[in-house]
Amino acid sequence: MSPEVRLGDVVAAVVQQAMRDYGVSRIALLDDDSPEAELLARILHERLAPGSVVRITDAADLDPVLHALGADLSQGEVRTEARRLRARLIADSIAASPGNKTALLLGGPLPPEPLLPFGDLYASDVEQLTGGWSAPPSVRALAQQAGGIGPLDEALREWAEGRNPEWGSELSDQLRTSIASALAAGRASRITHHVVPKLGSRTLAVDLYD
Amino acid sequence: MKGTLRVRIEQFAPELGDTTANVDHLIEASRTAGADGVDLMITPELSLTGYELKDSTHRVAMPLGSAPTRSFTGECGVVVGLVELGTDFVPYNAAVHIHAGRIVHSHRKLYLPTYGMFDEGRYFGRGSTIRAYDGPGGWRYGLLICEDLWHPSLPYLLAMDGAQVIIVQAAAGGRGGWNGAQAGRFASWAAWHHLACAAAVAYGVYVIVANRVGVEGSVVFCGGSFIVAPDGEVIAHGDDLGDDRVTADLSIDRVMSARRPSAHARDEDPHLVLRELRRIVRAAP
């Protein structure tokens, strides 16, 4: 069995169990057109019953509603919140956010969706699987400063999986400080409950609360 | 003594908190095992209750006297995992060997993992003894539960107590299912194989590791149960992730022949170990 198949099996098994635990028959997948969303949709379509996955795609029609509510958000954020709102309106479902571990660790507070199927899969893993990866602009900037997503994830692995106080020794002090600040920004949200398929040795919502 | 012992690991996904459903499953499995000529069926850790019990621990706990021994009255023995309610009303994570409707031996987990994803020390009391025991077929057995195997002093003690078969129940989560996996296996299994094979070779014993499958919360239990012969060969291996039945014939001749060419087991000196441990313990702050 290839690691890719194993990954899909683990993710799908945990998603199915979450559906049972929540007593629902569908997943509302926030589809932001990212490589992660595409990969997750493929994994779930291949393994779950037909009709189990509802993709919440472009929600531009809800833009005016959010603007009317006075939300002070960028267009990208408005779209995200609109998808989020729409996902909550899908009956008999739980919402899943497709973000990768790098984006979730460094992108501020965790998303409110209960299911984070790729929450233990680094952006560089996604790149290996799909040829691309996604993250908020602030995380992309950190990757650029690190010399690519590979070195950034290597530092994160040392921090998270290795629990190494000397993590990121290859990076500049300034960049380490920026990464530490980004990690701290989401720290409080990491004590909240999410379902994250465990793939590595320290997993968000399971045993990574720092 | 029975020269050959047919054993089977019943690798399955216990229903969390549903003892009745799990006993029913194992009754049926033991019937099938008996029909297949199996002498002993081994089930994973907490096979009667599921693993992530949290505050349900007390609800499913039972005194050993209330264990479902009468459900297993056939010739096929069974090692089940349950929450034992001690006479001190403390719940213990226990392995219980049942044969012909009675308890042959029970073992309380000694090392309760309370780190990372594990929180056993919060819910269970810790065992305080370890014994090998004479069991069906005239073989001498020892029981361990999951984390116990990661403390090499325990298989050592069982071997010194004469065990020929060390049975390990496990509820091991799959880690490294993507990054670090080799040949499509969970990376975390490599350590289990090393530990089990090392114990088998060092002491000339069979080591049986019965792991569960299924999902509880965010954790996928990774199956992959296996049986190691006294010469270190993995003689039977279960599927990862899915239900499976792993069957093998254990031979007392193989125990003997594994101990013949080398003298590790013969030369092992527990007096030396005891002496030096006393010194170390006395010197400890």
PDB file of C-alpha atoms in Angstrom, chain A residues 67-200:
ATOM      1  CA  HIS A  67     -21.086  43.659   3.591  1.00  0.00           C
ATOM      2  CA  ALA A  68     -24.545  44.700   4.643  1.00  0.00           C
ATOM      3  CA  LEU A  69     -23.822  43.305   8.089  1.00  0.00           C
ATOM      4  CA  GLY A  70     -20.960  45.739   8.291  1.00  0.00           C
ATOM      5  CA  ALA A  71     -18.253  43.126   8.389  1.00  0.00           C
ATOM      6  CA  ASP A  72     -14.922  44.853   8.000  1.00  0.00           C
ATOM      7  CA  LEU A  73     -13.337  42.138   5.914  1.00  0.00           C
ATOM      8  CA  SER A  74     -11.289  41.849   2.762  1.00  0.00           C
ATOM      9  CA  GLN A  75     -12.877  40.254  -0.254  1.00  0.00           C
ATOM     10  CA  GLY A  76     -11.022  37.007   0.416  1.00  0.00           C
ATOM     11  CA  GLU A  77     -12.168  36.973   4.003  1.00  0.00           C
ATOM     12  CA  VAL A  78     -15.716  37.765   2.945  1.00  0.00           C
ATOM     13  CA  ARG A  79     -15.671  34.796   0.599  1.00  0.00           C
ATOM     14  CA  THR A  80     -14.338  32.552   3.338  1.00  0.00           C
ATOM     15  CA  GLU A  81     -16.948  33.694   5.813  1.00  0.00           C
ATOM     16  CA  ALA A  82     -19.655  33.331   3.200  1.00  0.00           C
ATOM     17  CA  ARG A  83     -18.627  29.749   2.514  1.00  0.00           C
ATOM     18  CA  ARG A  84     -18.537  29.163   6.253  1.00  0.00           C
ATOM     19  CA  LEU A  85     -22.039  30.547   6.624  1.00  0.00           C
ATOM     20  CA  ARG A  86     -23.324  28.466   3.769  1.00  0.00           C
ATOM     21  CA  ALA A  87     -21.704  25.323   5.173  1.00  0.00           C
ATOM     22  CA  ARG A  88     -23.552  25.837   8.442  1.00  0.00           C
ATOM     23  CA  LEU A  89     -26.812  25.917   6.548  1.00  0.00           C
ATOM     24  CA  ILE A  90     -26.295  22.490   5.033  1.00  0.00           C
ATOM     25  CA  ALA A  91     -28.565  20.201   6.983  1.00  0.00           C
ATOM     26  CA  ASP A  92     -27.390  16.880   8.353  1.00  0.00           C
ATOM     27  CA  SER A  93     -23.741  17.754   7.955  1.00  0.00           C
ATOM     28  CA  ILE A  94     -20.579  18.827   9.696  1.00  0.00           C
ATOM     29  CA  ALA A  95     -18.258  21.351   8.150  1.00  0.00           C
ATOM     30  CA  ALA A  96     -14.710  20.564   7.128  1.00  0.00           C
ATOM     31  CA  SER A  97     -11.971  23.074   6.469  1.00  0.00           C
ATOM     32  CA  PRO A  98      -9.241  21.803   4.152  1.00  0.00           C
ATOM     33  CA  GLY A  99      -6.333  23.821   5.545  1.00  0.00           C
ATOM     34  CA  ASN A 100      -2.953  22.165   5.937  1.00  0.00           C
ATOM     35  CA  LYS A 101      -0.951  22.002   9.158  1.00  0.00           C
ATOM     36  CA  THR A 102       1.472  24.749   8.171  1.00  0.00           C
ATOM     37  CA  ALA A 103      -1.338  27.169   7.451  1.00  0.00           C
ATOM     38  CA  LEU A 104      -3.199  26.183  10.606  1.00  0.00           C
ATOM     39  CA  LEU A 105      -0.150  26.584  12.828  1.00  0.00           C
ATOM     40  CA  LEU A 106       0.981  29.897  11.430  1.00  0.00           C
ATOM     41  CA  GLY A 107      -2.238  31.448  10.130  1.00  0.00           C
ATOM     42  CA  GLY A 108      -3.680  32.672  13.410  1.00  0.00           C
ATOM     43  CA  PRO A 109      -6.608  31.115  15.272  1.00  0.00           C
ATOM     44  CA  LEU A 110      -7.855  27.774  13.996  1.00  0.00           C
ATOM     45  CA  PRO A 111     -10.945  27.887  11.808  1.00  0.00           C
ATOM     46  CA  PRO A 112     -14.228  27.193  13.584  1.00  0.00           C
ATOM     47  CA  GLU A 113     -15.114  24.141  11.486  1.00  0.00           C
ATOM     48  CA  PRO A 114     -15.081  21.035  13.687  1.00  0.00           C
ATOM     49  CA  LEU A 115     -13.327  18.898  11.119  1.00  0.00           C
ATOM     50  CA  LEU A 116      -9.777  19.647   9.939  1.00  0.00           C
ATOM     51  CA  PRO A 117      -8.951  16.599   7.822  1.00  0.00           C
ATOM     52  CA  PHE A 118      -5.500  17.831   6.768  1.00  0.00           C
ATOM     53  CA  GLY A 119      -4.647  19.411  10.079  1.00  0.00           C
ATOM     54  CA  ASP A 120      -1.730  17.020  10.507  1.00  0.00           C
ATOM     55  CA  LEU A 121      -0.408  17.281   6.963  1.00  0.00           C
ATOM     56  CA  TYR A 122       2.212  19.934   6.267  1.00  0.00           C
ATOM     57  CA  ALA A 123       2.055  22.181   3.226  1.00  0.00           C
ATOM     58  CA  SER A 124       5.157  20.529   1.797  1.00  0.00           C
ATOM     59  CA  ASP A 125       3.380  17.163   2.068  1.00  0.00           C
ATOM     60  CA  VAL A 126       0.472  18.620   0.118  1.00  0.00           C
ATOM     61  CA  GLU A 127       2.938  19.896  -2.462  1.00  0.00           C
ATOM     62  CA  GLN A 128       4.417  16.423  -2.745  1.00  0.00           C
ATOM     63  CA  LEU A 129       0.955  14.997  -3.334  1.00  0.00           C
ATOM     64  CA  THR A 130      -0.538  17.626  -5.599  1.00  0.00           C
ATOM     65  CA  GLY A 131       2.235  19.873  -6.847  1.00  0.00           C
ATOM     66  CA  GLY A 132       0.789  22.860  -4.999  1.00  0.00           C
ATOM     67  CA  TRP A 133      -0.203  24.114  -1.586  1.00  0.00           C
ATOM     68  CA  SER A 134      -2.132  26.988  -0.110  1.00  0.00           C
ATOM     69  CA  ALA A 135      -1.816  29.263   2.889  1.00  0.00           C
ATOM     70  CA  PRO A 136      -2.695  32.807   3.878  1.00  0.00           C
ATOM     71  CA  PRO A 137      -0.415  35.519   2.462  1.00  0.00           C
ATOM     72  CA  SER A 138       1.343  35.963   5.806  1.00  0.00           C
ATOM     73  CA  VAL A 139       2.353  32.296   5.822  1.00  0.00           C
ATOM     74  CA  ARG A 140       3.466  32.455   2.207  1.00  0.00           C
ATOM     75  CA  ALA A 141       5.691  35.372   3.153  1.00  0.00           C
ATOM     76  CA  LEU A 142       7.294  33.333   5.918  1.00  0.00           C
ATOM     77  CA  ALA A 143       7.908  30.489   3.463  1.00  0.00           C
ATOM     78  CA  GLN A 144       9.496  32.886   1.029  1.00  0.00           C
ATOM     79  CA  GLN A 145      11.810  34.258   3.709  1.00  0.00           C
ATOM     80  CA  ALA A 146      12.748  30.702   4.724  1.00  0.00           C
ATOM     81  CA  GLY A 147      13.765  29.876   1.161  1.00  0.00           C
ATOM     82  CA  GLY A 148      10.678  27.828   0.370  1.00  0.00           C
ATOM     83  CA  ILE A 149       7.986  25.804   2.037  1.00  0.00           C
ATOM     84  CA  GLY A 150      10.405  22.919   2.620  1.00  0.00           C
ATOM     85  CA  PRO A 151      12.734  24.770   5.011  1.00  0.00           C
ATOM     86  CA  LEU A 152       9.798  26.395   6.764  1.00  0.00           C
ATOM     87  CA  ASP A 153       8.108  23.042   7.347  1.00  0.00           C
ATOM     88  CA  GLU A 154      11.388  21.527   8.463  1.00  0.00           C
ATOM     89  CA  ALA A 155      11.587  24.155  11.184  1.00  0.00           C
ATOM     90  CA  LEU A 156       7.965  23.553  12.146  1.00  0.00           C
ATOM     91  CA  ARG A 157       8.562  19.819  12.327  1.00  0.00           C
ATOM     92  CA  GLU A 158      11.471  20.369  14.662  1.00  0.00           C
ATOM     93  CA  TRP A 159       9.248  22.561  16.811  1.00  0.00           C
ATOM     94  CA  ALA A 160       6.121  20.403  16.757  1.00  0.00           C
ATOM     95  CA  GLU A 161       7.167  16.798  16.178  1.00  0.00           C
ATOM     96  CA  GLY A 162      10.651  16.965  17.651  1.00  0.00           C
ATOM     97  CA  ARG A 163       9.853  19.305  20.538  1.00  0.00           C
ATOM     98  CA  ASN A 164      13.279  20.733  19.904  1.00  0.00           C
ATOM     99  CA  PRO A 165      13.903  24.027  21.733  1.00  0.00           C
ATOM    100  CA  GLU A 166      16.596  24.770  19.146  1.00  0.00           C
ATOM    101  CA  TRP A 167      14.166  24.471  16.250  1.00  0.00           C
ATOM    102  CA  GLY A 168      14.853  26.428  13.099  1.00  0.00           C
ATOM    103  CA  SER A 169      18.564  26.828  13.714  1.00  0.00           C
ATOM    104  CA  GLU A 170      19.076  27.171   9.961  1.00  0.00           C
ATOM    105  CA  LEU A 171      16.855  30.239   9.849  1.00  0.00           C
ATOM    106  CA  SER A 172      17.711  33.807  10.728  1.00  0.00           C
ATOM    107  CA  ASP A 173      16.907  35.042  14.216  1.00  0.00           C
ATOM    108  CA  GLN A 174      14.514  37.550  12.730  1.00  0.00           C
ATOM    109  CA  LEU A 175      12.598  34.868  10.859  1.00  0.00           C
ATOM    110  CA  ARG A 176      12.509  32.602  13.904  1.00  0.00           C
ATOM    111  CA  THR A 177      11.016  35.476  15.860  1.00  0.00           C
ATOM    112  CA  SER A 178       8.394  36.009  13.163  1.00  0.00           C
ATOM    113  CA  ILE A 179       7.493  32.322  13.140  1.00  0.00           C
ATOM    114  CA  ALA A 180       7.313  32.235  16.931  1.00  0.00           C
ATOM    115  CA  SER A 181       4.959  35.219  16.851  1.00  0.00           C
ATOM    116  CA  ALA A 182       2.770  33.509  14.273  1.00  0.00           C
ATOM    117  CA  LEU A 183       2.673  30.353  16.383  1.00  0.00           C
ATOM    118  CA  ALA A 184       1.749  32.359  19.455  1.00  0.00           C
ATOM    119  CA  ALA A 185      -1.068  34.130  17.631  1.00  0.00           C
ATOM    120  CA  GLY A 186      -3.018  30.887  17.261  1.00  0.00           C
ATOM    121  CA  ARG A 187      -2.055  29.355  20.565  1.00  0.00           C
ATOM    122  CA  ALA A 188      -5.276  30.031  22.463  1.00  0.00           C
ATOM    123  CA  SER A 189      -7.377  28.498  19.712  1.00  0.00           C
ATOM    124  CA  ARG A 190      -5.409  25.254  19.853  1.00  0.00           C
ATOM    125  CA  ILE A 191      -7.110  24.236  23.096  1.00  0.00           C
ATOM    126  CA  THR A 192     -10.516  24.149  21.394  1.00  0.00           C
ATOM    127  CA  HIS A 193     -12.039  20.928  20.157  1.00  0.00           C
ATOM    128  CA  HIS A 194     -11.486  19.819  16.595  1.00  0.00           C
ATOM    129  CA  VAL A 195     -11.264  16.473  14.883  1.00  0.00           C
ATOM    130  CA  VAL A 196      -7.886  16.096  13.201  1.00  0.00           C
ATOM    131  CA  PRO A 197      -6.820  12.730  11.772  1.00  0.00           C
ATOM    132  CA  LYS A 198      -3.619  11.828  13.542  1.00  0.00           C
ATOM    133  CA  LEU A 199      -0.755  11.332  11.139  1.00  0.00           C
ATOM    134  CA  GLY A 200       2.338  12.449  13.011  1.00  0.00           C
TER     135      GLY A 200
END
